[in-house]
Each structure stands twice: as C-alpha cells, then as structure tokens.
Short mmCIF file of C-alpha atoms in Angstrom, two decimals:
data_model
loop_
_atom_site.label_atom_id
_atom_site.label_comp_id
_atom_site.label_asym_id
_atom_site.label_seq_id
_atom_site.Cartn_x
_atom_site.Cartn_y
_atom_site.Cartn_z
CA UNK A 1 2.20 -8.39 -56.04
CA UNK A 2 1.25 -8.93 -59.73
CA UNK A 3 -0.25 -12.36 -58.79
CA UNK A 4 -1.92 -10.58 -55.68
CA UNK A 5 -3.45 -8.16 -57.94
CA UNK A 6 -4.70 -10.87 -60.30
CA UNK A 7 -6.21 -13.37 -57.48
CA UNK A 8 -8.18 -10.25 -56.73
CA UNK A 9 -9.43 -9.57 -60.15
CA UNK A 10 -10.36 -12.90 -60.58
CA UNK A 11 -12.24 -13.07 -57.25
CA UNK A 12 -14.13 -10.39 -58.42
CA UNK A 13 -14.93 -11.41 -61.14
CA UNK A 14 -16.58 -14.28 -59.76
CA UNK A 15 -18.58 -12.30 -57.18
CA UNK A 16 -15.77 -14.06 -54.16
CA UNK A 17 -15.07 -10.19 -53.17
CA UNK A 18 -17.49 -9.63 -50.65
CA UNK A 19 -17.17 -12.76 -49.27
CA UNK A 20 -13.41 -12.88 -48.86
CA UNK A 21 -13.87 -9.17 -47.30
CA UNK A 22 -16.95 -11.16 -44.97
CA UNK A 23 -14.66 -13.74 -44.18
CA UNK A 24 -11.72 -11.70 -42.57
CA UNK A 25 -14.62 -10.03 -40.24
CA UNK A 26 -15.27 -11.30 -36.93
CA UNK A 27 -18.17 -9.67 -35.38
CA UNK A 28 -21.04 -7.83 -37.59
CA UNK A 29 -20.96 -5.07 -34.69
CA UNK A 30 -19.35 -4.42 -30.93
CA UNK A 31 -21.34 -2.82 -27.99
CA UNK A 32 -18.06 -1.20 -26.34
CA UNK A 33 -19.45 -0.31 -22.67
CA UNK A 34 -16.96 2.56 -21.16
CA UNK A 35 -17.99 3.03 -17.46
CA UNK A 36 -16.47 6.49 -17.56
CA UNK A 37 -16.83 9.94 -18.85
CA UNK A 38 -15.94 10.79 -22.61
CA UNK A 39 -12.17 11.97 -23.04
CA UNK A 40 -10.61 9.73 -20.46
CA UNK A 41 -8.48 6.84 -20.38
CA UNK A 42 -10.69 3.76 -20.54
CA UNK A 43 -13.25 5.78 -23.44
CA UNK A 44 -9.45 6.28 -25.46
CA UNK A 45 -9.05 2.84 -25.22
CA UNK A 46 -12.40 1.74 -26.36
CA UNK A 47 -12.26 4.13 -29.53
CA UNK A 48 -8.63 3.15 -30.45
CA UNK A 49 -9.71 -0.72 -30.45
CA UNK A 50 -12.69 0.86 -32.47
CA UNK A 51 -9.75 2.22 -35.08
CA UNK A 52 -8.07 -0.90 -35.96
CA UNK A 53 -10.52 -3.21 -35.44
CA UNK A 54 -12.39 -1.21 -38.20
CA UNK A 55 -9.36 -0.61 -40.27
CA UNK A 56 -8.48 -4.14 -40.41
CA UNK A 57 -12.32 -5.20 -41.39
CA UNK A 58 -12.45 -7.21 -38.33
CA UNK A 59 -15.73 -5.49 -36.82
CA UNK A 60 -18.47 -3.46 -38.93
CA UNK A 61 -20.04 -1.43 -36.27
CA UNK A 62 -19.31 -0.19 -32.80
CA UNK A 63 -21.91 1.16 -30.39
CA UNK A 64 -20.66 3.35 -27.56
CA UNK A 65 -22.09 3.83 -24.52
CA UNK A 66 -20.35 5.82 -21.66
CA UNK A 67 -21.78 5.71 -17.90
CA UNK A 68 -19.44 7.57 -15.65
CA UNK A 69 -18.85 7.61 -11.96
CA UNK A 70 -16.64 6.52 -8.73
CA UNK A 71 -14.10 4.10 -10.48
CA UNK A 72 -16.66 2.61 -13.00
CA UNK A 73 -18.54 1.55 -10.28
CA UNK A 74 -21.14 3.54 -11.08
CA UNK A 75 -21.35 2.16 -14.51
CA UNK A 76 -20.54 -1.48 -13.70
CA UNK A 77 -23.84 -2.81 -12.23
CA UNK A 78 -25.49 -1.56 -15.66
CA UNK A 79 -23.04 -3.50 -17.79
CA UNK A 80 -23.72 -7.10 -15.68
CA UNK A 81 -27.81 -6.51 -15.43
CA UNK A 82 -28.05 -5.25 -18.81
CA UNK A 83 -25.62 -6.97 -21.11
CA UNK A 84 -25.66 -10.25 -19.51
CA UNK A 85 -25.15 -13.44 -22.19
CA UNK A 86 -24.57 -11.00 -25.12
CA UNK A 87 -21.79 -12.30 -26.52
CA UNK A 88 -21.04 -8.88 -28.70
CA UNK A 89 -20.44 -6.81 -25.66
CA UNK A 90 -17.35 -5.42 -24.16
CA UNK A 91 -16.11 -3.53 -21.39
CA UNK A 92 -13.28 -1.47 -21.10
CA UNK A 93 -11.53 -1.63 -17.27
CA UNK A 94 -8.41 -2.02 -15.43
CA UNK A 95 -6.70 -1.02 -12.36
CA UNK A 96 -8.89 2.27 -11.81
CA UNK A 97 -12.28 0.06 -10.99
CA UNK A 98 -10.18 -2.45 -8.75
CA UNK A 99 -9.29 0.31 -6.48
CA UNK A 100 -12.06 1.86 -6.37
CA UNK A 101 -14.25 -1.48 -6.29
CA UNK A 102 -12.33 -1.86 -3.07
CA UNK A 103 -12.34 1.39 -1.74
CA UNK A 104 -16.19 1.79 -1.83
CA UNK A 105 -16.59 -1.85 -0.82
CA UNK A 106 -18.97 -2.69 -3.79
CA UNK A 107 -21.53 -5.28 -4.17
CA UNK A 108 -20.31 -6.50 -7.53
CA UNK A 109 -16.15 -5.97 -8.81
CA UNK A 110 -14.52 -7.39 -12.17
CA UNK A 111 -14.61 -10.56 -10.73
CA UNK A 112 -18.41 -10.74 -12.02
CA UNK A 113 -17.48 -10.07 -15.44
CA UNK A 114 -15.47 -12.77 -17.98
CA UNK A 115 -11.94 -11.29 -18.32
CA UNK A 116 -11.10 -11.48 -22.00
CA UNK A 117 -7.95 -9.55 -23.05
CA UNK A 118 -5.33 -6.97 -20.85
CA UNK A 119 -4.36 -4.67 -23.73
CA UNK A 120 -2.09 -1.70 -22.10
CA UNK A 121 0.11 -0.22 -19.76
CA UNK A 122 0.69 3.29 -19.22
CA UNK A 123 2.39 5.48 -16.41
CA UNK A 124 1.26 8.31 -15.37
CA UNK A 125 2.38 12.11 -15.10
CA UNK A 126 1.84 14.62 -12.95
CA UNK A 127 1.06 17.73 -14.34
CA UNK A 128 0.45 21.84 -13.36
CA UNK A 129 -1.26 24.61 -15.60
CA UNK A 130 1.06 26.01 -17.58
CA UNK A 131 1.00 29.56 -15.64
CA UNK A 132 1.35 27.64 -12.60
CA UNK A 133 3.92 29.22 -9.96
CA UNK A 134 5.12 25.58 -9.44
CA UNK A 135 7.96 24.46 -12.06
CA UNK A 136 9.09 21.61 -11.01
CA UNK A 137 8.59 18.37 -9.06
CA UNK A 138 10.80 19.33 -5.90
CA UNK A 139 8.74 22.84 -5.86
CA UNK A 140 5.98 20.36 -6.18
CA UNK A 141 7.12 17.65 -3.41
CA UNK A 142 7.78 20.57 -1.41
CA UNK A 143 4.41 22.22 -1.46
CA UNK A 144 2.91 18.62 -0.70
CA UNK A 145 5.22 18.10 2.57
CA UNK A 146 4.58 21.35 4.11
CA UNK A 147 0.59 21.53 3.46
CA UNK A 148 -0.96 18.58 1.49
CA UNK A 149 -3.92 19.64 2.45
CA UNK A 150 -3.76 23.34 0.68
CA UNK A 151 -2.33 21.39 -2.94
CA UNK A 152 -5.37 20.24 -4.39
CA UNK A 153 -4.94 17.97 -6.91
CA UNK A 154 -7.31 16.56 -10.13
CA UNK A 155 -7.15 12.82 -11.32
CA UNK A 156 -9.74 9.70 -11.17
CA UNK A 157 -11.68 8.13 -8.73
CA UNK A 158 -11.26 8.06 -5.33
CA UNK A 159 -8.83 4.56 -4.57
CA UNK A 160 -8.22 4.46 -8.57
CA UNK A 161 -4.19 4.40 -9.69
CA UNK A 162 -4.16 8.76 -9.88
CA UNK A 163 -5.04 8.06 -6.45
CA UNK A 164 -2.91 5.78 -5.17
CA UNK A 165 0.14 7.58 -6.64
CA UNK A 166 -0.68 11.08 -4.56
CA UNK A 167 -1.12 8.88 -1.53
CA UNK A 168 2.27 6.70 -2.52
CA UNK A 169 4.37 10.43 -2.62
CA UNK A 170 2.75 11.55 0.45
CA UNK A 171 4.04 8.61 2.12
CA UNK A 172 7.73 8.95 0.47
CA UNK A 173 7.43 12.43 2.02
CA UNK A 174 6.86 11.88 5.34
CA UNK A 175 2.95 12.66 5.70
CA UNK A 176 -0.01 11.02 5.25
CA UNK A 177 -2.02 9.18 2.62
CA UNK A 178 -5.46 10.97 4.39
CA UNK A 179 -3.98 14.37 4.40
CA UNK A 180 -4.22 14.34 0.59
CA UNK A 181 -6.27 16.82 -1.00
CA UNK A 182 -7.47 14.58 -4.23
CA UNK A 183 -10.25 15.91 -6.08
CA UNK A 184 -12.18 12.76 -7.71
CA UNK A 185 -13.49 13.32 -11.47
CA UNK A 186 -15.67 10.83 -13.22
CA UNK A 187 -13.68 11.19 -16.18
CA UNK A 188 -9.98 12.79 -17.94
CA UNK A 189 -11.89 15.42 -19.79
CA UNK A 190 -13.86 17.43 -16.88
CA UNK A 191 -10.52 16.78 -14.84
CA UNK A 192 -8.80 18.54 -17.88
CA UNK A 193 -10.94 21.44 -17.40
CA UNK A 194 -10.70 21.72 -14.17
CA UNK A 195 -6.58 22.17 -14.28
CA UNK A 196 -6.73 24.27 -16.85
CA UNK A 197 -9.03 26.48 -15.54
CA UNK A 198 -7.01 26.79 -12.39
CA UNK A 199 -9.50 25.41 -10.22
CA UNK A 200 -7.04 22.67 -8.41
CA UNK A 201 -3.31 23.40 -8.13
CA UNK A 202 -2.11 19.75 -10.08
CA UNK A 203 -2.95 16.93 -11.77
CA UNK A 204 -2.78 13.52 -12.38
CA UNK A 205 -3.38 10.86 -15.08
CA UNK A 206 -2.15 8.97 -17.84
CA UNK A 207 0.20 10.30 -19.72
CA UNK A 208 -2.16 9.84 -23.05
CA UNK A 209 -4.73 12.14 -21.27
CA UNK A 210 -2.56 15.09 -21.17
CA UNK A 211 -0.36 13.95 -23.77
CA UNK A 212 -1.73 16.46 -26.28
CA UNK A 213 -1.90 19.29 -23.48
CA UNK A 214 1.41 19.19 -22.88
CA UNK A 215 2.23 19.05 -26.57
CA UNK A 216 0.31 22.08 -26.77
CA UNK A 217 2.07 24.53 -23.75
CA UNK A 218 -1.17 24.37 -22.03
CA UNK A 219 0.02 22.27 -18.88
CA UNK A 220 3.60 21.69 -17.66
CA UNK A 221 4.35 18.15 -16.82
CA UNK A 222 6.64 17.86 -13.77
CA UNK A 223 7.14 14.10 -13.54
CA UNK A 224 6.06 10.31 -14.71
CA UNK A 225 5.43 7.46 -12.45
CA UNK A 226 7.23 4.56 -14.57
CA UNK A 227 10.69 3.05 -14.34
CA UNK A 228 11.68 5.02 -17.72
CA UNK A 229 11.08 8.39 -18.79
CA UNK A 230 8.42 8.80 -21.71
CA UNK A 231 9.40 12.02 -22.43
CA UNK A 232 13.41 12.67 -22.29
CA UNK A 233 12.32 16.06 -20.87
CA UNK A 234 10.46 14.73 -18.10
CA UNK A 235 11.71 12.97 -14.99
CA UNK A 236 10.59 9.93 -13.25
CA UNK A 237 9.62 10.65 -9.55
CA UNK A 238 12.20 7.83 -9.24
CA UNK A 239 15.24 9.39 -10.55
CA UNK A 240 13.79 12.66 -8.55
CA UNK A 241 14.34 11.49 -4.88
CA UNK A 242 11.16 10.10 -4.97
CA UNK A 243 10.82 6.29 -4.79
CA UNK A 244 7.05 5.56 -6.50
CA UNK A 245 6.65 3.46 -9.56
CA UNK A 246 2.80 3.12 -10.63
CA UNK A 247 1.69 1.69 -13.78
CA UNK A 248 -2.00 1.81 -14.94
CA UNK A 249 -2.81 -0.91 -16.82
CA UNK A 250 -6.19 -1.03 -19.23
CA UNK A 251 -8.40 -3.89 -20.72
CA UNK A 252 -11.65 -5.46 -21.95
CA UNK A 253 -13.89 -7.88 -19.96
CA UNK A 254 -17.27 -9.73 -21.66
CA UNK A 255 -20.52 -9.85 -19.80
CA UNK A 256 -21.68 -12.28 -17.14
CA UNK A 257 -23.50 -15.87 -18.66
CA UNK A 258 -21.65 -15.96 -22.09
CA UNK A 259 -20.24 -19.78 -22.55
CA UNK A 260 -16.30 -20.84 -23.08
CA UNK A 261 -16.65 -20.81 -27.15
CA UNK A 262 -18.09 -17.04 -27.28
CA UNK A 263 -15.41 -16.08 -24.18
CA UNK A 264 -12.85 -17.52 -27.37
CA UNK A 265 -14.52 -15.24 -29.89
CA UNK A 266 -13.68 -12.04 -27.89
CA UNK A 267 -10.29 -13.35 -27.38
CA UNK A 268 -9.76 -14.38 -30.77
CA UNK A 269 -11.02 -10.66 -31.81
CA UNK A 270 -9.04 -8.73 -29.02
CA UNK A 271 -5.87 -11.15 -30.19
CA UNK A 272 -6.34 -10.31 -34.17
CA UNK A 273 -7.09 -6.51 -33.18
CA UNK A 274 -3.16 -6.54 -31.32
CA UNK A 275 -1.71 -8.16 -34.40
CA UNK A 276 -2.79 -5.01 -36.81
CA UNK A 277 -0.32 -2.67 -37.97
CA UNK A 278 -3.15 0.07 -36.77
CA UNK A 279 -2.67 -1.25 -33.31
CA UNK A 280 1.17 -0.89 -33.00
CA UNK A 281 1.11 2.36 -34.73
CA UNK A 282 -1.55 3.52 -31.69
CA UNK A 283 0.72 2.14 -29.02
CA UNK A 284 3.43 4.05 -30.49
CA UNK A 285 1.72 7.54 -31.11
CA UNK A 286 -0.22 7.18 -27.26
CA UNK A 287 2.76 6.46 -25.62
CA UNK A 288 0.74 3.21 -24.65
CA UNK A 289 2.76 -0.06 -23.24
CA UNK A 290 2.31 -3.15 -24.71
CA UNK A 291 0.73 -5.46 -21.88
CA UNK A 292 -1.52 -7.79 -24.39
CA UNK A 293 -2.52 -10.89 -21.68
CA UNK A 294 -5.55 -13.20 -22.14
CA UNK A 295 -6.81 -16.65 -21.05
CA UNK A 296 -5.62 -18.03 -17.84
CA UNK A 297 -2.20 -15.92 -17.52
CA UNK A 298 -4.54 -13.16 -17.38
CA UNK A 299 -7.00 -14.61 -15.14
CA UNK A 300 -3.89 -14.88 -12.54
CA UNK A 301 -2.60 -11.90 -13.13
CA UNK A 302 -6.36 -10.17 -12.04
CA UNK A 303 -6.38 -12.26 -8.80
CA UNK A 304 -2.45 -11.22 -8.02
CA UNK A 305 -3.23 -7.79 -8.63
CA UNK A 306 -6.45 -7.09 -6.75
CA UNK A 307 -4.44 -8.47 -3.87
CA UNK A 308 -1.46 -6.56 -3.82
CA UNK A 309 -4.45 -3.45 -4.63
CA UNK A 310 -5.85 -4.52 -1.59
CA UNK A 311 -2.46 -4.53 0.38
CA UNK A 312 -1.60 -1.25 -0.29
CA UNK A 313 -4.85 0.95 -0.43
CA UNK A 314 -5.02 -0.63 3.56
CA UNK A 315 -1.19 0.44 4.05
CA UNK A 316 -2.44 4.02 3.01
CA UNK A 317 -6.14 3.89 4.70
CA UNK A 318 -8.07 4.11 1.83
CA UNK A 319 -9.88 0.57 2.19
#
C-alpha cells in the first residue's frame, strides 16, 4: 500500500495523473438506447451498467434515451435508422423484444442489430396489491382456472416473457393461452401503477421491478418462476403444483454497420464493466443472475433461443 501510495504521488507529481485516470477509460461517453418506458427492466439495466461503468472510470458520460412500446418494437426501428455505424451506441434487449418481435411479425428483430454482451438473468414473480382478497398462489391458480378471463393481469408486452408465463400457467391449468386476460404496458413503472391502484387483479415481472414494492408491504408476491426461490418466503410455481420455469434474460446489442474492431470495443467495455466490484455488488442487491455471454457463444445462444421462442409462443397461439 505504502509503495501504492508513493507511485501515485510521484505520478502526480509529474503531471502522469490524468493520464493514468485517461488510460483506464474506454469510451469518452455511451448513448444507452432503452426501447422501453422509464422504471422497467431493460431502463434498470441500462442505468446499473451506467453505475459501474462510471464508478470504475471506464465511461465519462452516458446519454439516455427511452422510446417505449409493444416489446421494444416500437423503439427498435429508431435505434437501426438512427444510430447506424456509431460505434458509442448501445441497446439494452433480451427475451421481451424476441417475443414480441415474433408475435407482431416485425419488419426488423435483434437479428439487425450486432449482439455484443448477454449480461443477466432474472425470474420473475407474480404479484397482487397488498389489500388484495387473493393470498396466495393456489387462491391465485384457482381464480385463473375457473375464469381467466375475469383475472386481469399487468406485465410487458404482448408475446414478451410476463406473457408467456400467464399463458405457460394457463396451460398447466387446463385452459387456454387465448383466454388470458394480459394487460400489455410499455414499461414496469405505469404497470406498477396500475396494480397498485387496483386497476388489474395481478401482476407480473421481474422480480427487480417489484423488488422494492414488496420490500415495502405495498404488493404481496405469491410466487417466482425460477428453479430456486429468491425469496425463502416465496414459492416457486414449481414447488406449488405448478410446472413453469421462465427466466428473463437481459443484454446490450451495438448498432447496424459498425466493423469487427469497434464490435470488440463494446465487448471489451461490457467485459471490464462485469469484472467491477460495482457490478457484482448490483447483481447481488437486484437479485440479478449472472448470465455474462459475448462473441460467438452468444451469437448461438440468440439463434437457439428465438427458436425455441418461436416454438412455444405457436404451442400457445400467440405467433
């Protein structure tokens, strides 16, 4: 440590400071596009890449920009016209936009962007206001198999993972993917609202979007959709007689017409940003899986998981 300590002085003393802090940063500033409302999944991950990248000195700026709508469909078209060979520009997307790329049979998918790094996993919960009549999952399953239509429930776009779960448990139940009553939100915060003001009779997310809510009293989670509970309070619809795992997994993707060596950069950034201390301690606190992927491996994994996407979403009608 003493020699630490003295290096520095001496560096500074010479002037070397700002260039040894210039030489640890990557990019001079980050356009981080989030094709989704403020509050939600993807726009958490965008601002918690923000956090360490900016603790660890690796970035100096990040510009936001958030463009909501249908599965970041809405949003995606604008990222590839208007971003296209900016090699500073990032995307935040996962298994929400490949749903719903294939649900509403889209012009352009992820497959016209340049994957650069998979960075989470995360199950989801399903949740109920908090002076909700419904206490726990079985109430819950059993509302759903007598009228699925009359149990409205809150999550993402239309196809996305929230989805895909309700139409999953319908089909563990006995009924029908169609007969779901899933109210589509273009983001986690209005959805948020919209449960807590008691204007749809569930929810369902990621468990860092209601994280804090449940924390809090103000919803009452009933379930999670992983192999393992997150909470030891809350059960798995596995281990509660019903057989759905679902993971939602998160990432960043570079815009269309950037070459190989700035593809690298990204990667190189994305890779240095997982190796912080900030970046584990964010996992932790989120309740956020550790799915880091880039380069090739993660190029396969995006083709084997829009087809098995594709497999199911026909197997419950929804593309």
């Amino acid at each position: 440590m003493t020699q630490r300590r003295t290096f520095l002085a001496a560096a500074a003393a010479l002037g070397l400071a700002p260039r040894l802090a210039f030489a640890q940063q990557r990019f001079a500033s980050i356009y981080m596009f989030v094709p989704a409302g403020p509050g939600g999944g993807w726009d958490g991950l965008g601002r918690a890449i923000e956090q360490a990248a900016r603790a660890a000195s690796l970035v100096g700026t990040f510009q936001f920009e958030n463009v909501g709508g249908a599965g970041g469909t809405v949003g995606l078209p604008r990222f590839l016209a208007q971003r296209r060979g900016r090699a500073d520009a990032l995307m935040v997307s996962g298994s929400v936009m490949v749903g719903a790329t294939l649900t509403n049979k889209t012009p352009v998918t992820l497959q016209n962007t340049v994957p650069i790094a998979r960075m989470t996993a995360e199950a989801g919960v399903i949740i109920v206001p908090a002076n909700s009549p419904i206490q726990t999952i079985t109430q819950f399953a059993d509302a759903l198999k007598a009228n699925p239509r009359g149990v409205s429930v809150a999550g993402g776009s239309a196809g996305g993972t929230d989805h895909i779960i309700l139409g999953l448990m319908l089909q563990k139940l006995g009924r029908q993917a169609r007969e779901a009553s899933f109210v589509a939100f273009p983001g986690g915060g209005p959805a948020q609202a919209a449960i807590l003001g008691g204007q749809v009779t569930a929810g369902i997310s990621g468990w860092s979007e209601f994280s804090e809510q449940i924390k809090a009293g103000r919803v009452r989670a009933l379930a999670t959709t992983g192999e393992r509970r997150i909470d030891p309070a809350v059960p798995t619809l596995k281990e509660s007689g019903i057989d759905v795992v679902a993971i939602n997994w998160r990432g960043v993707f570079g815009a269309p017409g950037i070459n190989p060596a700035q593809r690298q950069a990204l990667v190189d950034l994305m890779t240095a940003v997982h190796a912080t201390d900030a970046w584990k301690r964010i996992l932790e606190d989120r309740g956020w899986e550790d799915a880091f992927l880039t380069g090739a491996p993660f190029d396969q994994f995006l083709d084997r998981d829009r087809a098995d996407m594709e497999a199911v979403l026909k197997d419950l009608g929804l593309a």
